[in-house]
PDB file of C-alpha atoms and ligand atoms in Angstrom:
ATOM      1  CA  UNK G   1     -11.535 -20.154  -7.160  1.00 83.00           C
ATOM      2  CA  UNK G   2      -8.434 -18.433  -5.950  1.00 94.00           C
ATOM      3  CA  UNK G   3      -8.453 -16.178  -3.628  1.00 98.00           C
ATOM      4  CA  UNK G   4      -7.212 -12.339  -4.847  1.00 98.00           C
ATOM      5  CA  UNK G   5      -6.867  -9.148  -2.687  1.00 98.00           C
ATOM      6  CA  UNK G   6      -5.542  -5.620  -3.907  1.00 98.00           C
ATOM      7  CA  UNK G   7      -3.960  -3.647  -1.492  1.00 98.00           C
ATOM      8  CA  UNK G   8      -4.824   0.175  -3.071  1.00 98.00           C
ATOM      9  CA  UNK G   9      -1.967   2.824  -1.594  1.00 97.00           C
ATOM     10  CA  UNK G  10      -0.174   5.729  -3.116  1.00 97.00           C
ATOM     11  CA  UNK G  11       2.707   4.092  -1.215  1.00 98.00           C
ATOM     12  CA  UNK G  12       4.987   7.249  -1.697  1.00 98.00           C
ATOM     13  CA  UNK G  13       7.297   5.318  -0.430  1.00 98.00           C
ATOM     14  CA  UNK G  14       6.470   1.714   0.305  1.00 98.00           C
ATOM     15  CA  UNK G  15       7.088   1.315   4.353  1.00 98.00           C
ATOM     16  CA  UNK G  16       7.784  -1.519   6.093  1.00 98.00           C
ATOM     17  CA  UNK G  17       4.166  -0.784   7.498  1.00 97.00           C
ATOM     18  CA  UNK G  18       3.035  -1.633   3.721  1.00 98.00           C
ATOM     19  CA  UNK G  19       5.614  -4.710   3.523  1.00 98.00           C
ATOM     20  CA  UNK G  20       4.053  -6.281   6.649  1.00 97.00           C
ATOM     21  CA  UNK G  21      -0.056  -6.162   5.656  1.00 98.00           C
ATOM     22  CA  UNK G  22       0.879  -7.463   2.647  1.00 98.00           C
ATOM     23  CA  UNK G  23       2.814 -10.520   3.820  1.00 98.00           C
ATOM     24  CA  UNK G  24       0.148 -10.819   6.425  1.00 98.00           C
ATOM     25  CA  UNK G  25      -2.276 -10.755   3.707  1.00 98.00           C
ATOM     26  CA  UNK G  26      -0.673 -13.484   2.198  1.00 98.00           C
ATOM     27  CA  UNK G  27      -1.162 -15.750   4.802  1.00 98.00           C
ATOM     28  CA  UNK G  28      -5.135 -15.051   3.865  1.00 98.00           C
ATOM     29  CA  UNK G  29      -5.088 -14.792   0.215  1.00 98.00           C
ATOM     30  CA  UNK G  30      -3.258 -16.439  -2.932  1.00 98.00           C
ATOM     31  CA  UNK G  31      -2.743 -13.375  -4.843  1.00 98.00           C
ATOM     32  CA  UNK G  32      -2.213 -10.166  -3.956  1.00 98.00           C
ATOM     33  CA  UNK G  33      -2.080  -7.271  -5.970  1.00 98.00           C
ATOM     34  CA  UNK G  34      -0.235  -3.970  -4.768  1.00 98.00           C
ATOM     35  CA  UNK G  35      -2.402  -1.505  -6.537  1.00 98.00           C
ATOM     36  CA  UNK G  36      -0.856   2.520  -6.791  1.00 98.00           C
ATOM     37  CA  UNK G  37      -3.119   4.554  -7.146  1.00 97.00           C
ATOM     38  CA  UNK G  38      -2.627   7.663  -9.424  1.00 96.00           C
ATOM     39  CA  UNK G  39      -4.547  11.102  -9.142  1.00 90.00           C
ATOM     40  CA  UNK G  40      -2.385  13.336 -11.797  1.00 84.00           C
ATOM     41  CA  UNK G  41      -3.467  16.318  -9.533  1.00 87.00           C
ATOM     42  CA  UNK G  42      -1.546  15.308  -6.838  1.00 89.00           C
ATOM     43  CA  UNK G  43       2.408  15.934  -6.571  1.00 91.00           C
ATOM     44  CA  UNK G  44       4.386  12.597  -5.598  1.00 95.00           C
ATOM     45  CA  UNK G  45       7.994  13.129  -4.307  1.00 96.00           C
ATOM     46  CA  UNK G  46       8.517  10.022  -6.108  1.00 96.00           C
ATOM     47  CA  UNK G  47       7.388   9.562  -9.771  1.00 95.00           C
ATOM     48  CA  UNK G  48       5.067   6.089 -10.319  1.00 96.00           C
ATOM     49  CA  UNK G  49       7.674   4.555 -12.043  1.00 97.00           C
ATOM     50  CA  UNK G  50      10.127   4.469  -9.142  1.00 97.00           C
ATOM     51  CA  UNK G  51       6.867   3.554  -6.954  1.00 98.00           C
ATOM     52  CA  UNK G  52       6.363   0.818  -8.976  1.00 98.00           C
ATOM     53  CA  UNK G  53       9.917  -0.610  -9.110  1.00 98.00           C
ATOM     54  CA  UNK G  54      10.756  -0.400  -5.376  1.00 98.00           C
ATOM     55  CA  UNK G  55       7.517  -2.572  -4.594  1.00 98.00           C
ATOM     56  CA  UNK G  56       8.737  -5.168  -7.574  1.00 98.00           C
ATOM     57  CA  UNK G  57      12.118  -4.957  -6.164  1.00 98.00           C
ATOM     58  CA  UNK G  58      10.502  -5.810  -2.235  1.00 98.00           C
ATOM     59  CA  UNK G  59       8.664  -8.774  -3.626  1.00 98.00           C
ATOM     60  CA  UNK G  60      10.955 -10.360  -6.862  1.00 98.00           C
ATOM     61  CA  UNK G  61      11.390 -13.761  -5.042  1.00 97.00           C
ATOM     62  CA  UNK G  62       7.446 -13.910  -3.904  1.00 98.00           C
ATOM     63  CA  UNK G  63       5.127 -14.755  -7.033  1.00 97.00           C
ATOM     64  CA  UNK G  64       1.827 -14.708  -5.431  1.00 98.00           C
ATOM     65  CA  UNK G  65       2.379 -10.791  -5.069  1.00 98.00           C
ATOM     66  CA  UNK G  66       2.317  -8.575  -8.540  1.00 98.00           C
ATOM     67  CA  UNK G  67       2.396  -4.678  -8.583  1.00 98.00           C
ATOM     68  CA  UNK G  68       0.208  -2.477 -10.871  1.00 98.00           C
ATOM     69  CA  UNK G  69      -1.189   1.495 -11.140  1.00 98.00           C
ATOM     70  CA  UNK G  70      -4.847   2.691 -11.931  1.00 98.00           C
ATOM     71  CA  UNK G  71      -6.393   5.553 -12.738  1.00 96.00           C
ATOM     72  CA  UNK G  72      -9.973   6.111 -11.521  1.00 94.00           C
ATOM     73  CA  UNK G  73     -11.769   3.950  -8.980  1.00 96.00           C
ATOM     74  CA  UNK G  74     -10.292   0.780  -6.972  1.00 97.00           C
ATOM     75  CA  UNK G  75     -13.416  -1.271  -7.239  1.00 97.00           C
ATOM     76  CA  UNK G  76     -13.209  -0.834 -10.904  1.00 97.00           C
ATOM     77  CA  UNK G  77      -9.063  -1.820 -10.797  1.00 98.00           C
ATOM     78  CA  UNK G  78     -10.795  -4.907  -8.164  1.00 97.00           C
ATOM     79  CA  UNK G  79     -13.222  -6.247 -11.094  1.00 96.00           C
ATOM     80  CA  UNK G  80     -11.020  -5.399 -14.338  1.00 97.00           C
ATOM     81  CA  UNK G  81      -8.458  -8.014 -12.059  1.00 98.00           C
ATOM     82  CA  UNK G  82     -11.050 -10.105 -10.862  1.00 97.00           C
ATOM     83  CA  UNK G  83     -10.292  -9.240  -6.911  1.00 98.00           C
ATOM     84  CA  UNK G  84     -13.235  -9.704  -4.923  1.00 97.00           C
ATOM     85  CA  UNK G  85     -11.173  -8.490  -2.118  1.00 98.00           C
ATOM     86  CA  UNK G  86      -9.722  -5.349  -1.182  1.00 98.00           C
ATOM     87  CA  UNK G  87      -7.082  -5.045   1.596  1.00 98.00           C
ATOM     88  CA  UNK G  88      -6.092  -2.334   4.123  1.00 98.00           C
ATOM     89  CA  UNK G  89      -4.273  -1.498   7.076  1.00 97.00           C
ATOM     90  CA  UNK G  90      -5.228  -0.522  10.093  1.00 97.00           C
ATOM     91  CA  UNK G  91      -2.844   1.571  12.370  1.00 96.00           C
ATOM     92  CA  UNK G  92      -5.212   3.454  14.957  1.00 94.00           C
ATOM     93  CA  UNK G  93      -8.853   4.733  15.627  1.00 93.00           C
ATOM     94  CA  UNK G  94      -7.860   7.573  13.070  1.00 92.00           C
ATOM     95  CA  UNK G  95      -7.178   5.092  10.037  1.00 93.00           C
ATOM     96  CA  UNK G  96     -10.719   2.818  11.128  1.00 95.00           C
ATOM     97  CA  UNK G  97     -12.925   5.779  10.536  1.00 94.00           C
ATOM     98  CA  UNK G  98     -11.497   6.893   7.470  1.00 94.00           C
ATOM     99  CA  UNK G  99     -11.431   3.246   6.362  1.00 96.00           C
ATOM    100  CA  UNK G 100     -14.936   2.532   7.290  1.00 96.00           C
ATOM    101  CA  UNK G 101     -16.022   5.178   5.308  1.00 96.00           C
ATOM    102  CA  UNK G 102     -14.187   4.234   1.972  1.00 96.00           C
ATOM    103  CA  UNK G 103     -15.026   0.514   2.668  1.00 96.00           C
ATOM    104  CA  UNK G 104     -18.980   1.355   3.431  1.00 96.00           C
ATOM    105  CA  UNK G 105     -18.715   3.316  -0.341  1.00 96.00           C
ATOM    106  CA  UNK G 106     -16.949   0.513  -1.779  1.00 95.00           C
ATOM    107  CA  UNK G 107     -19.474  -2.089  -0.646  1.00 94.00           C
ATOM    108  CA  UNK G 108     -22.375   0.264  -1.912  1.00 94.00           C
ATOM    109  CA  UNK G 109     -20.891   0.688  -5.495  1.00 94.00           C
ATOM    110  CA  UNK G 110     -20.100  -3.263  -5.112  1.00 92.00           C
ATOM    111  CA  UNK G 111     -21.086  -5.978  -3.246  1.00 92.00           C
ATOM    112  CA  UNK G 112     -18.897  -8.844  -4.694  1.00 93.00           C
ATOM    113  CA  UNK G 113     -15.583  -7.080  -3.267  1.00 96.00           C
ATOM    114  CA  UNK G 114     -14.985  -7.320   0.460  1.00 97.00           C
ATOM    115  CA  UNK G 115     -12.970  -5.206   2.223  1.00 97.00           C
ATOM    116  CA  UNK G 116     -10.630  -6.640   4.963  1.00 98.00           C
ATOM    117  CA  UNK G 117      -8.954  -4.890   7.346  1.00 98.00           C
ATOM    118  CA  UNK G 118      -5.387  -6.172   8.644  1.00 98.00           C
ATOM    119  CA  UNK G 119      -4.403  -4.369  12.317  1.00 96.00           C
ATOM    120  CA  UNK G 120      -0.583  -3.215  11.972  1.00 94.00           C
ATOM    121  CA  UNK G 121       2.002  -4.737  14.332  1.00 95.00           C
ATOM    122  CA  UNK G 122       2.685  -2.746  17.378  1.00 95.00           C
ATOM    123  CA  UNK G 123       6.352  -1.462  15.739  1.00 95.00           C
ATOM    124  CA  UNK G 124       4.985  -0.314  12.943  1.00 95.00           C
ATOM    125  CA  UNK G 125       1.857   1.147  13.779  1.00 94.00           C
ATOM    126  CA  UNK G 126       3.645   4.750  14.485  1.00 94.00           C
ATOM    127  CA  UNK G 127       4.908   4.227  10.824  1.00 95.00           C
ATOM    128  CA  UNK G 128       3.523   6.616   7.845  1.00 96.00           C
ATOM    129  CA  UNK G 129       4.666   7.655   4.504  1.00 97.00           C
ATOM    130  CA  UNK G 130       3.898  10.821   4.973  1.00 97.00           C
ATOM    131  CA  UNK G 131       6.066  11.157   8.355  1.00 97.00           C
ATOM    132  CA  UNK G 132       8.666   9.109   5.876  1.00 97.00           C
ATOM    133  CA  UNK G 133       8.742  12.179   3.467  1.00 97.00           C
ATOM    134  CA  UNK G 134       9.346  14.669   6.407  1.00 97.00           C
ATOM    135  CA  UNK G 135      12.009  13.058   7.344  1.00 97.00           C
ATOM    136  CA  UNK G 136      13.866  12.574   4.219  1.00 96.00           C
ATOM    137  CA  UNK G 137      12.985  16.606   3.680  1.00 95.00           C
ATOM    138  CA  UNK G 138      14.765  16.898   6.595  1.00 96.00           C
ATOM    139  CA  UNK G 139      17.181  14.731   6.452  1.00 94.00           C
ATOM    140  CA  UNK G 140      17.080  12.599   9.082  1.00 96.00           C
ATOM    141  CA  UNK G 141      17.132   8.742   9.190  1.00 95.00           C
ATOM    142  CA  UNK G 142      14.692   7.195   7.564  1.00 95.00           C
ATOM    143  CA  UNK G 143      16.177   3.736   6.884  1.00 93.00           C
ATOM    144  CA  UNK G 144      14.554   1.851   9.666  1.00 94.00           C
ATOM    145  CA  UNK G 145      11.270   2.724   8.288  1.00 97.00           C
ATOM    146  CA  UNK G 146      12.046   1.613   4.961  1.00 98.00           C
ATOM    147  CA  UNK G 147      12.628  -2.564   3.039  1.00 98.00           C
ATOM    148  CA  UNK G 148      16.416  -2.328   1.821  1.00 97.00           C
ATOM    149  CA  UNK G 149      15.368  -2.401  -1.436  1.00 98.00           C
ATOM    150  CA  UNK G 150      13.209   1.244  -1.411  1.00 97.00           C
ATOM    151  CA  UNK G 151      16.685   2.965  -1.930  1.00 95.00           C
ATOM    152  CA  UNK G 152      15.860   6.790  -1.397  1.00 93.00           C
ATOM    153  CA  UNK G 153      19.373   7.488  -1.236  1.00 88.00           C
ATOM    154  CA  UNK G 154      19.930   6.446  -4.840  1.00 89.00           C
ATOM    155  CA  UNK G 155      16.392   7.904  -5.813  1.00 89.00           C
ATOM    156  CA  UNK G 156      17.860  11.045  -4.247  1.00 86.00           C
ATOM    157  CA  UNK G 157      20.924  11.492  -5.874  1.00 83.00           C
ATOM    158  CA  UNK G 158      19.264  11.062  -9.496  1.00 72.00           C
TER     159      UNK G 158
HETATM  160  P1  ADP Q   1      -3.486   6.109   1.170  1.00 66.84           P
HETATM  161  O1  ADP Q   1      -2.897   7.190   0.324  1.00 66.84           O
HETATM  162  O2  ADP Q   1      -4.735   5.500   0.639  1.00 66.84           O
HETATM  163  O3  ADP Q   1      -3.570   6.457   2.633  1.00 66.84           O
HETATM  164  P2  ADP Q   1      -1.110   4.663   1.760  1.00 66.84           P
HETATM  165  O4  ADP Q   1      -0.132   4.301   0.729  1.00 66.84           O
HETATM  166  O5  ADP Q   1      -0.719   5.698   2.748  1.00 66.84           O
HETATM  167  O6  ADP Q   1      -2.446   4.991   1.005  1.00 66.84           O
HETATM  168  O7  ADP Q   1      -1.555   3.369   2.551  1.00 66.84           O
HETATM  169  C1  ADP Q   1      -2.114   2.264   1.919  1.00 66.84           C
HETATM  170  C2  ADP Q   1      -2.693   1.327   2.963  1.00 66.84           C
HETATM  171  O8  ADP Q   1      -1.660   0.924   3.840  1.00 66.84           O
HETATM  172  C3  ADP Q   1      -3.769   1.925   3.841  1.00 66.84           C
HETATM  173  O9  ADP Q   1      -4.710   0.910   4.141  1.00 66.84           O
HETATM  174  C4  ADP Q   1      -3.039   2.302   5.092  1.00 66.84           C
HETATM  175  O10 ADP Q   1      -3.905   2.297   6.217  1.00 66.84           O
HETATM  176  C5  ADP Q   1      -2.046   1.177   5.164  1.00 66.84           C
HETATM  177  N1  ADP Q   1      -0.869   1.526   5.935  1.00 66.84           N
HETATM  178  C6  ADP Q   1      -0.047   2.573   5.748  1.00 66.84           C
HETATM  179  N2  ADP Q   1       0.974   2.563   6.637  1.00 66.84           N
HETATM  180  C7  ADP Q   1       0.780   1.455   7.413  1.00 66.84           C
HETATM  181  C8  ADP Q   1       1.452   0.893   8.536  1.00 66.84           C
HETATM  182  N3  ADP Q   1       2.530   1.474   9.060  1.00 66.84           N
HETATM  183  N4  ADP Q   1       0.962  -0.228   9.062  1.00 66.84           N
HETATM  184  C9  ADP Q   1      -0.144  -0.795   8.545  1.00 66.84           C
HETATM  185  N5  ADP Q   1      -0.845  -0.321   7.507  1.00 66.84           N
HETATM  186  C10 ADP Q   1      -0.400   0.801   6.949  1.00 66.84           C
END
């Protein structure tokens, strides 16, 4: 049976911090399955669509990785997609609590997907999305925390 992870985000944008657990990942698993996650209460700065293109555009030459968007619970998005494996990144003490607490919940609502945890390289362990955003608010350079293909500029300029 093959072996098929989603990695859940809101990935607003996709960071080379993203770009690295999933390649690691793929060293693990056959398939995996970048999974936004959509809560229509919550203001993006950049709309799904976009989301979903720049992580496409990051992985057209790899076919074991495919990009989606769910509503509603991962473990649901895991089974409809037959996952039994859910993947995450760890950056510090900060994300392992938070993470152990949405992966203890996970297992409890179901015990056929496993949650594995992938520790983020050294460089990129300082990287966040949301520190991303601030910077493009403020204009600064963002590009080194960014694949070439998550154009912001572009995304910017309409
Ligand atoms: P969420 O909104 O659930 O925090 P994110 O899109 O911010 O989603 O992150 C998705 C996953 O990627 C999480 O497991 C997060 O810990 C991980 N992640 C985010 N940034 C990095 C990074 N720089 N290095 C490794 N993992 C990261």
């Amino acid at each position: 049976m093959s072996k098929i992870a989603v990695f859940p985000g809101t990935f607003d944008p996709f960071t080379n911090g993203h770009k690295d657990i999933v390649e690691k990942g793929l060293n693990i698993f056959d398939h995996v399955i970048v999974a936004i996650g959509v809560n229509a209460l919550k203001k993006r700065m950049f709309s799904l669509e976009q989301r979903l293109q720049w992580i496409e555009d990051v992985f057209a030459n790899e076919d074991r990785v495919t990009v989606g968007s769910y509503e509603g619970l991962t473990i649901d998005f895991c089974i409809e997609h037959k996952a039994n494996f859910l993947l995450r990144g760890l950056r510090s003490i900060v994300d392992f609590e938070y993470e152990r607490q949405i992966a203890l919940v996970n297992s409890d609502m179901n015990r056929d997907v496993q949650s594995v945890f992938i520790m983020s390289e050294q460089k990129y362990s300082i990287v966040s999305s949301s520190i991303v955003r601030d910077i493009i608010l403020h204009k600064g350079d963002y590009s080194r925390f960014l694949p070439n293909e998550v154009k912001v500029d572009e995304a910017l300029r309409g």
